[in-house]
Amino acid sequence: MEVNNVEHLPERIGYITRVQSFSACHRLHSKALSDEENKKVFGKCNNPHGHGHNYKVEVTVCGKIDRRTGMVMNLTDLKQYIEEAIMIPLDHKNLDKDVPYFADVVSTTENLAVFIWDSLTKLLPPNLLYEIKVYETDKNIVVYRGE
């Protein structure tokens, strides 16, 4: 019986993207600006009652494809990390009131992407997270790569 020797294969890099959707509301308002400045900068998104979105997040990891398993990482693990970093803290929440990070950080989609990046990097193996892409709407998309 012949045993496959995968050691001779070249090392390959793969990218895995998992998509997750969640719903949340927020109000774009900066404590560093006056009420008048907030209204001018954020317009209708500064409504005191807030507004909601059905966000879509693409989480992309990048790494060596393991010669033994054929995987960059186990998708079951990635799904669990996304549950812990995105769904539990953000889904059906008021970002400004329910997520401590946004108490002093404006809940823009840019800052939401940073929050998700920071949360996932605490869970994932080092240097595996490649990109967070947040769709606030079909037309408004933010990409963050930890820079």
mmCIF file of C-alpha atoms in Angstrom:
data_model
loop_
_atom_site.group_PDB
_atom_site.id
_atom_site.type_symbol
_atom_site.label_atom_id
_atom_site.label_comp_id
_atom_site.label_asym_id
_atom_site.label_seq_id
_atom_site.Cartn_x
_atom_site.Cartn_y
_atom_site.Cartn_z
ATOM 1 C CA MET A 1 0.000 0.000 0.000
ATOM 2 C CA GLU A 2 1.394 3.390 -1.045
ATOM 3 C CA VAL A 3 1.181 6.316 1.379
ATOM 4 C CA ASN A 4 0.642 9.733 -0.178
ATOM 5 C CA ASN A 5 3.570 11.964 0.625
ATOM 6 C CA VAL A 6 2.253 15.506 0.548
ATOM 7 C CA GLU A 7 5.550 17.007 1.699
ATOM 8 C CA HIS A 8 6.704 17.385 -1.904
ATOM 9 C CA LEU A 9 3.818 19.704 -2.796
ATOM 10 C CA PRO A 10 4.545 23.443 -2.940
ATOM 11 C CA GLU A 11 3.246 25.562 -0.063
ATOM 12 C CA ARG A 12 0.055 27.345 -1.085
ATOM 13 C CA ILE A 13 -1.784 30.303 0.407
ATOM 14 C CA GLY A 14 -5.573 30.330 0.501
ATOM 15 C CA TYR A 15 -8.258 32.863 1.362
ATOM 16 C CA ILE A 16 -11.518 31.862 3.023
ATOM 17 C CA THR A 17 -14.464 34.238 3.288
ATOM 18 C CA ARG A 18 -17.504 33.633 5.446
ATOM 19 C CA VAL A 19 -20.545 35.888 5.162
ATOM 20 C CA GLN A 20 -22.709 36.788 8.148
ATOM 21 C CA SER A 21 -25.711 39.106 8.415
ATOM 22 C CA PHE A 22 -27.006 40.925 11.472
ATOM 23 C CA SER A 23 -29.439 43.713 12.312
ATOM 24 C CA ALA A 24 -28.655 46.669 14.534
ATOM 25 C CA CYS A 25 -29.581 50.297 15.052
ATOM 26 C CA HIS A 26 -27.473 53.342 15.809
ATOM 27 C CA ARG A 27 -27.277 57.105 15.670
ATOM 28 C CA LEU A 28 -24.376 58.915 14.062
ATOM 29 C CA HIS A 29 -23.430 61.491 16.678
ATOM 30 C CA SER A 30 -20.051 62.704 17.886
ATOM 31 C CA LYS A 31 -19.583 64.051 21.396
ATOM 32 C CA ALA A 32 -16.714 66.136 19.974
ATOM 33 C CA LEU A 33 -19.176 68.128 17.842
ATOM 34 C CA SER A 34 -21.996 70.488 18.774
ATOM 35 C CA ASP A 35 -25.580 69.456 18.017
ATOM 36 C CA GLU A 36 -25.551 71.830 15.052
ATOM 37 C CA GLU A 37 -22.275 70.384 13.711
ATOM 38 C CA ASN A 38 -23.591 66.830 14.159
ATOM 39 C CA LYS A 39 -26.708 67.663 12.145
ATOM 40 C CA LYS A 40 -24.562 69.238 9.422
ATOM 41 C CA VAL A 41 -22.048 66.345 9.247
ATOM 42 C CA PHE A 42 -24.400 63.376 9.683
ATOM 43 C CA GLY A 43 -27.698 64.740 8.318
ATOM 44 C CA LYS A 44 -30.696 62.435 8.736
ATOM 45 C CA CYS A 45 -28.420 59.778 10.288
ATOM 46 C CA ASN A 46 -28.157 62.069 13.333
ATOM 47 C CA ASN A 47 -31.861 61.558 14.113
ATOM 48 C CA PRO A 48 -32.097 61.386 17.940
ATOM 49 C CA HIS A 49 -34.222 58.231 17.649
ATOM 50 C CA GLY A 50 -31.597 56.487 15.528
ATOM 51 C CA HIS A 51 -32.106 54.213 12.531
ATOM 52 C CA GLY A 52 -31.410 50.596 11.687
ATOM 53 C CA HIS A 53 -29.537 48.497 9.161
ATOM 54 C CA ASN A 54 -29.412 44.911 8.033
ATOM 55 C CA TYR A 55 -25.635 44.662 7.882
ATOM 56 C CA LYS A 56 -23.757 42.042 5.926
ATOM 57 C CA VAL A 57 -20.194 41.238 6.993
ATOM 58 C CA GLU A 58 -17.612 39.296 5.009
ATOM 59 C CA VAL A 59 -14.815 37.905 7.177
ATOM 60 C CA THR A 60 -11.770 36.811 5.169
ATOM 61 C CA VAL A 61 -8.887 34.833 6.599
ATOM 62 C CA CYS A 62 -5.653 34.090 4.768
ATOM 63 C CA GLY A 63 -3.051 31.476 5.472
ATOM 64 C CA LYS A 64 -1.118 28.436 4.400
ATOM 65 C CA ILE A 65 -3.231 25.560 3.178
ATOM 66 C CA ASP A 66 -2.344 22.730 5.533
ATOM 67 C CA ARG A 67 -0.929 19.849 3.516
ATOM 68 C CA ARG A 68 -2.531 17.273 5.787
ATOM 69 C CA THR A 69 -6.042 18.720 6.157
ATOM 70 C CA GLY A 70 -6.253 20.780 2.962
ATOM 71 C CA MET A 71 -7.627 23.709 4.969
ATOM 72 C CA VAL A 72 -6.480 27.208 5.884
ATOM 73 C CA MET A 73 -8.621 26.779 8.998
ATOM 74 C CA ASN A 74 -11.620 24.772 10.077
ATOM 75 C CA LEU A 75 -14.789 26.574 8.962
ATOM 76 C CA THR A 76 -16.617 25.321 12.052
ATOM 77 C CA ASP A 77 -14.107 27.233 14.182
ATOM 78 C CA LEU A 78 -14.472 30.368 12.029
ATOM 79 C CA LYS A 79 -18.261 30.170 12.354
ATOM 80 C CA GLN A 80 -17.942 30.010 16.167
ATOM 81 C CA TYR A 81 -15.532 32.964 16.268
ATOM 82 C CA ILE A 82 -17.954 35.013 14.146
ATOM 83 C CA GLU A 83 -20.789 34.095 16.514
ATOM 84 C CA GLU A 84 -18.736 35.321 19.493
ATOM 85 C CA ALA A 85 -17.290 38.459 17.858
ATOM 86 C CA ILE A 86 -20.236 39.635 15.766
ATOM 87 C CA MET A 87 -23.566 37.986 16.484
ATOM 88 C CA ILE A 88 -23.580 37.939 20.285
ATOM 89 C CA PRO A 89 -22.416 41.539 20.830
ATOM 90 C CA LEU A 90 -24.068 43.186 17.787
ATOM 91 C CA ASP A 91 -27.164 41.381 16.472
ATOM 92 C CA HIS A 92 -30.436 43.117 17.336
ATOM 93 C CA LYS A 93 -28.604 45.674 19.450
ATOM 94 C CA ASN A 94 -28.501 49.435 19.681
ATOM 95 C CA LEU A 95 -24.809 49.907 18.912
ATOM 96 C CA ASP A 96 -24.529 53.166 20.841
ATOM 97 C CA LYS A 97 -26.295 51.957 23.986
ATOM 98 C CA ASP A 98 -25.647 48.197 24.097
ATOM 99 C CA VAL A 99 -22.022 47.960 22.916
ATOM 100 C CA PRO A 100 -19.591 49.604 25.379
ATOM 101 C CA TYR A 101 -17.006 50.230 22.619
ATOM 102 C CA PHE A 102 -19.356 52.753 21.005
ATOM 103 C CA ALA A 103 -19.985 54.758 24.174
ATOM 104 C CA ASP A 104 -17.194 57.127 23.098
ATOM 105 C CA VAL A 105 -16.647 56.046 19.472
ATOM 106 C CA VAL A 106 -18.992 57.183 16.687
ATOM 107 C CA SER A 107 -20.809 54.109 15.367
ATOM 108 C CA THR A 108 -19.919 54.638 11.718
ATOM 109 C CA THR A 109 -19.508 51.613 9.496
ATOM 110 C CA GLU A 110 -15.759 52.308 9.454
ATOM 111 C CA ASN A 111 -15.610 52.047 13.244
ATOM 112 C CA LEU A 112 -17.887 49.000 13.184
ATOM 113 C CA ALA A 113 -15.384 47.272 10.880
ATOM 114 C CA VAL A 114 -12.556 48.166 13.291
ATOM 115 C CA PHE A 115 -14.573 46.805 16.238
ATOM 116 C CA ILE A 116 -15.199 43.524 14.412
ATOM 117 C CA TRP A 117 -11.515 43.260 13.411
ATOM 118 C CA ASP A 118 -10.350 43.862 16.979
ATOM 119 C CA SER A 119 -12.871 41.366 18.363
ATOM 120 C CA LEU A 120 -11.905 38.638 15.889
ATOM 121 C CA THR A 121 -8.149 39.097 16.303
ATOM 122 C CA LYS A 122 -8.588 38.233 19.994
ATOM 123 C CA LEU A 123 -10.116 34.869 19.000
ATOM 124 C CA LEU A 124 -8.360 33.806 15.789
ATOM 125 C CA PRO A 125 -4.852 32.371 15.554
ATOM 126 C CA PRO A 126 -2.278 35.167 15.020
ATOM 127 C CA ASN A 127 -1.935 36.745 11.557
ATOM 128 C CA LEU A 128 -4.841 34.782 10.055
ATOM 129 C CA LEU A 129 -7.407 37.583 9.714
ATOM 130 C CA TYR A 130 -7.031 39.285 6.338
ATOM 131 C CA GLU A 131 -10.063 41.509 5.791
ATOM 132 C CA ILE A 132 -13.380 42.676 7.192
ATOM 133 C CA LYS A 133 -15.910 43.971 4.679
ATOM 134 C CA VAL A 134 -19.094 45.522 6.093
ATOM 135 C CA TYR A 135 -22.086 46.269 3.888
ATOM 136 C CA GLU A 136 -24.197 48.903 5.587
ATOM 137 C CA THR A 137 -26.381 48.969 2.472
ATOM 138 C CA ASP A 138 -25.985 47.545 -1.020
ATOM 139 C CA LYS A 139 -24.260 50.798 -1.984
ATOM 140 C CA ASN A 140 -22.256 51.632 1.170
ATOM 141 C CA ILE A 141 -19.429 49.210 1.873
ATOM 142 C CA VAL A 142 -16.397 49.526 4.163
ATOM 143 C CA VAL A 143 -13.242 47.419 3.917
ATOM 144 C CA TYR A 144 -10.784 47.197 6.826
ATOM 145 C CA ARG A 145 -7.529 45.234 6.879
ATOM 146 C CA GLY A 146 -6.136 46.126 10.293
ATOM 147 C CA GLU A 147 -4.155 49.121 9.092
#
